[in-house]
Coordinates of C-alpha atoms and ligand atoms in Angstrom, one line a residue:
M30 CA -50.2 -38.8 39.6
A31 CA -52.0 -40.1 36.4
K32 CA -49.8 -41.4 33.4
K33 CA -48.2 -38.3 31.8
E34 CA -49.4 -37.7 28.0
I35 CA -46.7 -34.6 27.3
S36 CA -43.3 -33.8 29.1
I37 CA -42.3 -30.2 28.7
I38 CA -38.9 -29.1 29.5
G39 CA -37.3 -25.8 30.0
A40 CA -37.8 -22.2 31.5
G41 CA -40.1 -21.3 34.2
V42 CA -39.6 -18.1 36.1
V43 CA -41.5 -15.2 38.3
D44 CA -41.9 -12.0 36.6
I45 CA -42.5 -8.9 38.6
L46 CA -44.2 -6.4 36.0
V47 CA -43.6 -2.6 36.8
G48 CA -45.2 0.1 34.5
A49 CA -45.2 2.6 33.4
V50 CA -41.6 3.7 34.0
D51 CA -39.8 6.2 32.1
E52 CA -36.0 6.6 31.9
K53 CA -35.3 9.0 34.7
I54 CA -36.3 6.6 37.3
F55 CA -32.8 6.8 39.0
S56 CA -32.9 10.6 39.0
R57 CA -35.9 10.4 41.7
S58 CA -35.9 8.7 44.9
S59 CA -39.4 7.3 44.6
T60 CA -41.4 6.9 41.6
P61 CA -45.2 5.9 42.0
V62 CA -46.3 3.7 39.1
E63 CA -50.0 2.8 37.8
F64 CA -49.3 -1.1 38.6
I65 CA -46.5 -3.6 40.0
K66 CA -47.8 -7.2 39.7
M67 CA -46.2 -10.5 40.3
S68 CA -46.7 -12.9 37.4
F69 CA -45.4 -16.4 36.0
G70 CA -43.4 -16.9 32.8
G71 CA -41.0 -18.8 31.0
D72 CA -41.6 -20.8 27.5
A73 CA -41.7 -24.5 29.0
L74 CA -44.2 -23.5 32.1
N75 CA -46.2 -21.4 29.6
E76 CA -46.7 -24.4 27.3
A77 CA -47.4 -26.7 30.2
I78 CA -49.9 -24.5 31.6
V79 CA -51.7 -24.0 28.5
L80 CA -51.7 -27.9 27.9
S81 CA -53.2 -28.7 31.2
R82 CA -56.0 -26.2 30.4
L83 CA -56.5 -28.0 27.3
G84 CA -57.0 -31.1 29.4
K85 CA -54.0 -33.0 28.7
K86 CA -51.8 -34.8 31.4
V87 CA -48.7 -32.7 31.3
Q88 CA -45.5 -32.6 33.4
W89 CA -43.0 -30.0 33.4
I90 CA -39.3 -30.6 34.1
N91 CA -36.9 -28.1 35.1
K92 CA -35.1 -27.0 38.3
V93 CA -35.9 -24.2 40.9
G94 CA -34.3 -23.0 44.1
D95 CA -35.6 -23.3 47.6
D96 CA -36.5 -19.9 47.7
D97 CA -39.9 -18.0 47.9
A98 CA -40.1 -17.8 44.2
G99 CA -39.6 -21.5 43.6
K100 CA -42.5 -22.0 46.1
R101 CA -44.6 -19.8 44.1
I102 CA -43.7 -21.5 40.9
L103 CA -44.6 -24.6 42.0
N104 CA -48.0 -23.8 43.6
Y105 CA -48.7 -21.9 40.5
A106 CA -48.0 -25.0 38.3
T107 CA -49.7 -27.4 40.8
E108 CA -52.8 -25.1 40.9
N109 CA -52.9 -25.3 37.3
G110 CA -52.8 -29.1 37.2
V111 CA -49.4 -29.6 35.7
D112 CA -47.2 -32.6 37.4
I113 CA -44.2 -31.2 38.9
S114 CA -43.0 -34.6 40.3
D115 CA -39.8 -34.2 38.2
V116 CA -39.0 -30.8 39.0
K117 CA -35.7 -30.7 41.1
I118 CA -35.5 -28.1 44.1
E119 CA -32.0 -27.1 44.7
T120 CA -30.8 -25.8 47.8
G121 CA -29.2 -22.7 47.9
L122 CA -30.1 -21.9 44.3
A123 CA -31.7 -18.7 43.3
T124 CA -35.1 -19.3 41.2
G125 CA -35.2 -17.5 37.9
A126 CA -36.8 -14.3 38.4
S127 CA -37.4 -10.9 36.2
V128 CA -38.0 -7.5 36.9
V129 CA -40.0 -6.2 33.7
L130 CA -39.8 -2.5 33.4
I131 CA -42.5 -1.3 30.9
D132 CA -42.8 2.2 29.4
A133 CA -45.7 4.2 28.4
T134 CA -45.7 2.8 24.9
G135 CA -45.7 -1.0 25.9
E136 CA -41.8 -1.6 25.4
R137 CA -40.3 -4.0 27.9
R138 CA -36.7 -3.9 29.5
F139 CA -35.7 -7.0 31.5
I140 CA -33.7 -7.2 34.6
T141 CA -32.7 -10.8 35.5
N142 CA -30.8 -12.6 38.2
K143 CA -27.3 -14.0 36.2
G144 CA -26.9 -17.0 38.1
S145 CA -30.3 -18.3 38.4
S146 CA -32.2 -21.7 37.9
L147 CA -33.0 -20.5 34.4
R148 CA -29.3 -20.8 33.5
K149 CA -28.5 -23.8 35.7
L150 CA -30.7 -26.7 33.8
S151 CA -28.4 -29.4 33.0
E152 CA -28.4 -32.7 31.4
E153 CA -28.0 -34.3 34.7
D154 CA -31.5 -32.7 35.6
I155 CA -33.2 -34.2 32.5
L156 CA -31.7 -37.5 31.9
P157 CA -33.2 -39.5 35.0
H158 CA -36.5 -38.6 33.9
V159 CA -36.1 -39.6 30.4
D160 CA -37.9 -43.1 30.8
G161 CA -41.0 -41.9 32.5
M162 CA -41.6 -39.0 30.0
G163 CA -44.8 -39.0 27.9
E164 CA -45.5 -40.0 24.3
I165 CA -44.8 -36.2 23.3
V166 CA -41.6 -34.5 24.7
C167 CA -40.9 -30.9 24.0
L168 CA -37.6 -29.0 25.2
A169 CA -39.4 -25.8 25.0
S170 CA -36.1 -23.5 26.0
M171 CA -33.2 -24.2 23.6
F172 CA -30.2 -21.2 24.0
V173 CA -31.6 -20.7 27.6
S174 CA -29.3 -22.6 30.0
P175 CA -25.6 -22.3 28.8
L176 CA -25.4 -25.8 30.5
L177 CA -27.4 -27.4 28.0
D178 CA -25.3 -27.0 25.1
I179 CA -25.8 -28.6 21.6
A180 CA -23.8 -31.8 22.5
A181 CA -25.6 -32.3 25.5
T182 CA -29.2 -31.4 24.0
E183 CA -28.0 -34.3 21.5
R184 CA -27.5 -36.9 24.0
I185 CA -30.6 -36.2 25.6
F186 CA -32.7 -36.0 22.4
K187 CA -31.0 -39.4 21.4
R188 CA -32.2 -40.8 25.2
I189 CA -35.8 -39.4 24.6
K190 CA -35.8 -41.1 20.9
S191 CA -34.8 -44.6 22.3
K192 CA -38.5 -45.1 22.8
P193 CA -41.2 -44.3 20.4
R194 CA -42.3 -40.8 21.0
I195 CA -42.6 -37.3 19.3
L196 CA -39.7 -35.0 19.9
A197 CA -40.4 -31.3 19.4
F198 CA -38.2 -28.3 20.4
D199 CA -38.6 -24.6 20.4
A200 CA -35.5 -22.0 20.5
T201 CA -35.1 -18.4 21.8
R202 CA -32.5 -16.5 19.7
A203 CA -29.2 -18.3 19.2
K204 CA -26.8 -16.5 22.0
N205 CA -23.3 -17.7 20.9
G206 CA -23.6 -17.5 17.2
E207 CA -24.8 -21.0 16.7
T208 CA -25.9 -21.8 13.1
L209 CA -28.0 -23.9 11.6
K210 CA -24.8 -26.2 10.8
D211 CA -24.1 -26.5 14.7
L212 CA -27.9 -27.6 15.0
A213 CA -28.1 -30.4 12.2
K214 CA -27.3 -33.2 14.8
I215 CA -30.2 -32.3 17.0
L216 CA -32.3 -31.2 14.1
S217 CA -32.1 -34.8 12.5
C218 CA -33.3 -36.2 15.9
A219 CA -36.2 -34.0 16.3
D220 CA -39.8 -34.5 14.7
C221 CA -40.8 -30.8 15.0
F222 CA -39.0 -27.3 15.4
F223 CA -41.1 -24.3 16.2
P224 CA -38.6 -21.2 15.4
N225 CA -40.3 -17.9 14.6
E226 CA -39.0 -16.3 11.3
A227 CA -36.3 -14.0 12.6
E228 CA -34.6 -16.6 15.0
L229 CA -34.6 -19.0 12.1
A230 CA -33.0 -16.0 9.7
T231 CA -30.3 -15.6 12.6
L232 CA -29.5 -19.5 12.8
T233 CA -29.0 -19.1 8.8
G234 CA -28.0 -15.7 7.8
E235 CA -30.5 -15.9 5.2
T236 CA -34.0 -13.9 5.3
D237 CA -35.7 -15.9 2.7
V238 CA -38.4 -18.1 4.7
Y239 CA -38.7 -20.8 2.3
K240 CA -34.8 -21.3 1.7
N241 CA -34.6 -21.5 5.5
I242 CA -37.4 -24.2 5.7
S243 CA -35.4 -26.2 3.0
A244 CA -32.2 -25.9 4.9
L245 CA -34.1 -27.3 7.9
L246 CA -35.4 -30.2 6.4
D247 CA -32.0 -31.0 4.5
C248 CA -30.5 -31.3 8.2
G249 CA -33.0 -34.3 8.5
L250 CA -35.6 -32.4 10.7
K251 CA -39.1 -34.1 9.6
C252 CA -41.4 -31.0 10.1
A253 CA -40.7 -27.5 10.4
V254 CA -43.3 -25.2 11.8
V255 CA -42.3 -21.6 11.4
K256 CA -44.2 -18.9 13.3
R257 CA -44.8 -15.6 11.6
G258 CA -46.5 -13.4 14.2
G259 CA -49.6 -11.9 12.4
K260 CA -49.0 -13.7 9.2
G261 CA -49.6 -17.0 10.9
C262 CA -47.4 -19.9 10.2
I263 CA -45.9 -22.4 7.6
I264 CA -45.5 -26.1 8.3
A265 CA -43.4 -28.0 6.1
T266 CA -42.1 -31.4 5.6
K267 CA -40.1 -33.3 2.8
S268 CA -43.6 -33.8 1.1
A269 CA -45.8 -30.6 1.9
Q270 CA -45.8 -27.0 2.6
I271 CA -49.0 -25.9 3.7
E272 CA -49.2 -21.7 4.9
I273 CA -52.0 -21.2 7.5
P274 CA -53.0 -17.6 8.2
A275 CA -53.2 -15.8 11.9
C276 CA -56.5 -16.2 13.3
R277 CA -58.3 -12.8 13.1
V278 CA -58.7 -11.4 16.3
E279 CA -60.7 -8.0 17.7
K280 CA -57.9 -6.3 19.2
V281 CA -54.1 -7.3 19.6
V282 CA -53.4 -6.4 23.1
D283 CA -50.3 -8.4 24.2
T284 CA -48.2 -10.5 22.1
T285 CA -46.1 -12.1 25.1
G286 CA -46.2 -15.9 24.8
A287 CA -48.0 -15.9 21.9
G288 CA -45.3 -18.4 20.6
D289 CA -45.6 -20.7 23.5
C290 CA -49.6 -20.8 23.3
F291 CA -48.9 -21.8 19.8
A292 CA -46.4 -24.4 20.5
A293 CA -48.9 -26.1 23.2
G294 CA -51.9 -26.0 20.8
F295 CA -49.7 -27.6 18.1
L296 CA -48.6 -30.4 20.5
Y297 CA -52.3 -30.8 22.1
A298 CA -53.4 -31.3 18.4
L299 CA -50.5 -33.9 17.5
S300 CA -51.6 -35.7 20.8
E301 CA -54.8 -36.3 19.5
G302 CA -53.5 -37.3 16.4
W303 CA -54.7 -34.8 14.0
Q304 CA -53.2 -33.9 10.4
L305 CA -50.4 -31.4 10.3
E306 CA -52.9 -28.5 8.8
E307 CA -55.4 -29.3 11.7
C308 CA -52.5 -29.1 14.2
G309 CA -51.3 -25.6 12.7
R310 CA -54.8 -24.2 12.6
F311 CA -55.5 -25.3 16.3
A312 CA -52.1 -23.7 17.5
C313 CA -53.0 -20.3 15.5
A314 CA -56.5 -20.3 17.2
A315 CA -54.7 -21.0 20.8
A316 CA -52.0 -18.4 19.9
S317 CA -54.9 -15.8 18.8
C318 CA -56.6 -16.3 22.3
S319 CA -53.2 -15.4 24.1
V320 CA -52.6 -12.1 22.0
E321 CA -56.2 -10.7 23.0
E322 CA -55.4 -10.7 26.8
V323 CA -52.5 -9.1 28.7
G324 CA -50.3 -11.8 30.1
A325 CA -48.7 -14.9 28.2
V326 CA -51.5 -17.5 28.9
A327 CA -54.1 -15.5 30.3
G328 CA -56.3 -15.9 27.2
V329 CA -56.3 -19.5 26.9
T330 CA -59.0 -20.4 29.6
S331 CA -60.4 -23.6 28.1
L332 CA -60.3 -26.1 25.3
E333 CA -63.8 -25.3 24.4
K334 CA -62.7 -21.5 23.8
V335 CA -59.9 -22.5 21.4
L336 CA -62.0 -25.0 19.7
R337 CA -64.8 -22.4 19.0
R338 CA -62.2 -20.3 17.1
Y339 CA -60.4 -23.5 15.3
H340 CA -63.9 -24.4 14.1
K341 CA -64.7 -20.5 13.0
F342 CA -61.3 -20.7 10.9
Ligands
ATP10 P1 -43.2 -14.9 21.6 O1 -41.6 -15.0 21.7 O2 -43.8 -13.9 21.9 O3 -43.9 -16.0 22.5 P2 -43.1 -16.0 18.9 O4 -42.1 -15.0 18.3 O5 -42.3 -17.1 19.2 O6 -43.9 -15.4 20.1 P3 -45.0 -15.3 17.0 O7 -44.6 -15.7 15.8 O8 -44.9 -13.7 17.2 O9 -44.1 -16.2 17.8 O10 -46.4 -15.6 17.3 C1 -46.7 -16.8 17.2 C2 -48.1 -16.9 16.9 O11 -49.2 -16.3 17.2 C3 -48.3 -16.9 15.4 O12 -47.6 -17.8 14.6 C4 -49.8 -16.4 15.4 O13 -50.8 -17.8 15.1 C5 -50.1 -16.3 16.7 N1 -49.9 -14.6 16.4 C6 -49.1 -13.9 16.7 N2 -49.3 -12.5 16.5 C7 -50.5 -12.2 16.2 C8 -51.5 -11.3 15.7 N3 -51.4 -9.9 15.5 N4 -53.0 -11.4 15.2 C9 -53.4 -13.0 15.4 N5 -52.6 -14.1 15.8 C10 -51.2 -13.6 15.9

């Protein structure tokens, strides 16, 4: 396998999408619905797929079970050109899967398997692969596996940064009341952090995005990249703050995975050596392709498509 440029660590799952359902499904023995569809998700897997479609040599690091869902995820990643040689296949482990019940308004409810691979990723699954990682590394799924707590993440980040690399991370909403103060040691190791505005407010207890960005930088983070949905993003370092509007789209169809496509776009541009403002514009262009199609990564089909939008910005 060719040398990896970018390594993405974290979640990958199988989703079974079911819709439209109503709250009365348990009062009937059978409910015919318009669609039952299998798809793939998880923020790290989404990011890796998009980066591969943009032409990068990318690897995904995680673990799956030796079950049907695990095989399907690995096939999907391989078919999309993602290097899976450092994905561990664990005997007897259930691979992360969700049944996604979608109501008539598009609102989603998730049913997940508790003890699955999603919640079993640990330091031991990641550390052996650090030496072979690319020059850009992203932990896409902070707060997803309880085994990857802040202390473990700090040890992993320090190992990754023992070589000259760009280290980025993204997080879901903090699950155990973690605060920005708790994250200070990992923020000081990282080059980029990609929270959305609401996740960041949960960490600080403060809603003012500008104060929150200052707090991130005060912790030693080099570059804060805050995603703001239809408002675009703010990129900030100690010496600059850049606000970038979202790319205008014909119609917003499904925003699932927009943040993952944004992060992948940003990492793509960083690996090309672009300036931060260009990275933000390219990230917004990639994310805008995603929101126009159903499914997290369906809209990001090629580098050319994202570049056309980026140049029209
Ligand atoms: P998700 O969790 O759904 O993956 P997120 O909450 O991490 O997303 P968002 O802030 O919702 O991230 O969106 C990421 C990026 O997607 C935004 O910075 C923006 O560039 C783009 N985006 C989101 N919503 C829209 C929209 N309505 N129109 C155009 N672009 C959008």
